[in-house]
Tab-separated table of C-alpha atoms in Angstrom:
chain	number	residue	atom	x	y	z
A	1	MET	CA	1.899	-18.009	8.179
A	2	GLN	CA	5.071	-18.593	10.163
A	3	ALA	CA	5.008	-14.962	11.288
A	4	LEU	CA	1.568	-15.362	12.873
A	5	LYS	CA	2.651	-18.581	14.559
A	6	ASP	CA	5.709	-16.811	15.992
A	7	LEU	CA	3.578	-13.854	17.076
A	8	PHE	CA	1.204	-15.957	19.167
A	9	THR	CA	3.498	-18.715	20.411
A	10	THR	CA	6.845	-17.136	21.289
A	11	ASP	CA	7.695	-14.982	24.265
A	12	TYR	CA	8.813	-12.050	22.113
A	13	GLY	CA	5.643	-12.313	20.031
A	14	LEU	CA	3.413	-12.251	23.091
A	15	MET	CA	5.337	-9.319	24.556
A	16	SER	CA	4.822	-7.486	21.271
A	17	ILE	CA	1.084	-8.071	21.468
A	18	ILE	CA	0.999	-6.934	25.101
A	19	GLY	CA	3.043	-3.840	24.269
A	20	LEU	CA	0.800	-2.916	21.351
A	21	ALA	CA	-2.340	-3.436	23.426
A	22	PHE	CA	-0.916	-1.274	26.216
A	23	ILE	CA	0.011	1.542	23.847
A	24	LEU	CA	-3.375	1.447	22.128
A	25	GLY	CA	-5.093	1.466	25.524
A	26	MET	CA	-3.051	4.481	26.598
A	27	GLY	CA	-3.997	6.242	23.372
A	28	VAL	CA	-7.702	5.635	23.954
A	29	TYR	CA	-7.406	6.786	27.566
A	30	PHE	CA	-5.597	10.005	26.674
A	31	VAL	CA	-7.990	10.868	23.839
A	32	ARG	CA	-10.984	10.439	26.160
A	33	TYR	CA	-9.214	12.355	28.952
A	34	PHE	CA	-8.321	15.310	26.725
A	35	ILE	CA	-11.742	15.481	25.102
A	36	SER	CA	-13.523	15.450	28.459
A	37	HIS	CA	-11.294	18.201	29.815
A	38	MET	CA	-11.795	20.296	26.681
A	39	HIS	CA	-15.571	20.021	27.156
A	40	GLU	CA	-15.275	20.968	30.828
A	41	GLU	CA	-13.148	23.992	29.959
A	42	GLU	CA	-15.603	25.049	27.270
A	43	ALA	CA	-18.508	24.806	29.727
A	44	ARG	CA	-16.538	26.786	32.316
A	45	MET	CA	-15.763	29.536	29.803
A	46	ARG	CA	-19.408	29.755	28.691
A	47	ALA	CA	-20.533	30.035	32.320
A	48	GLN	CA	-18.044	32.862	32.911
A	49	GLN	CA	-19.214	34.703	29.793
A	50	GLN	CA	-22.848	34.466	30.857
A	51	GLN	CA	-22.072	35.928	34.290
A	52	ARG	CA	-20.491	39.045	32.803
A	53	PRO	CA	-22.891	41.899	31.927
């Protein structure tokens, strides 16, 4: 229980929480970014294939 108290009440605990939240947020952003670009590339490739005879 002391560990949780330290995590939420000390400066190094709060910085750890902020750092973890930032890293998780970056991970979510990059996953969404890469997936959206993969879908765009797939749509672009399908459009090019349909234009060819």
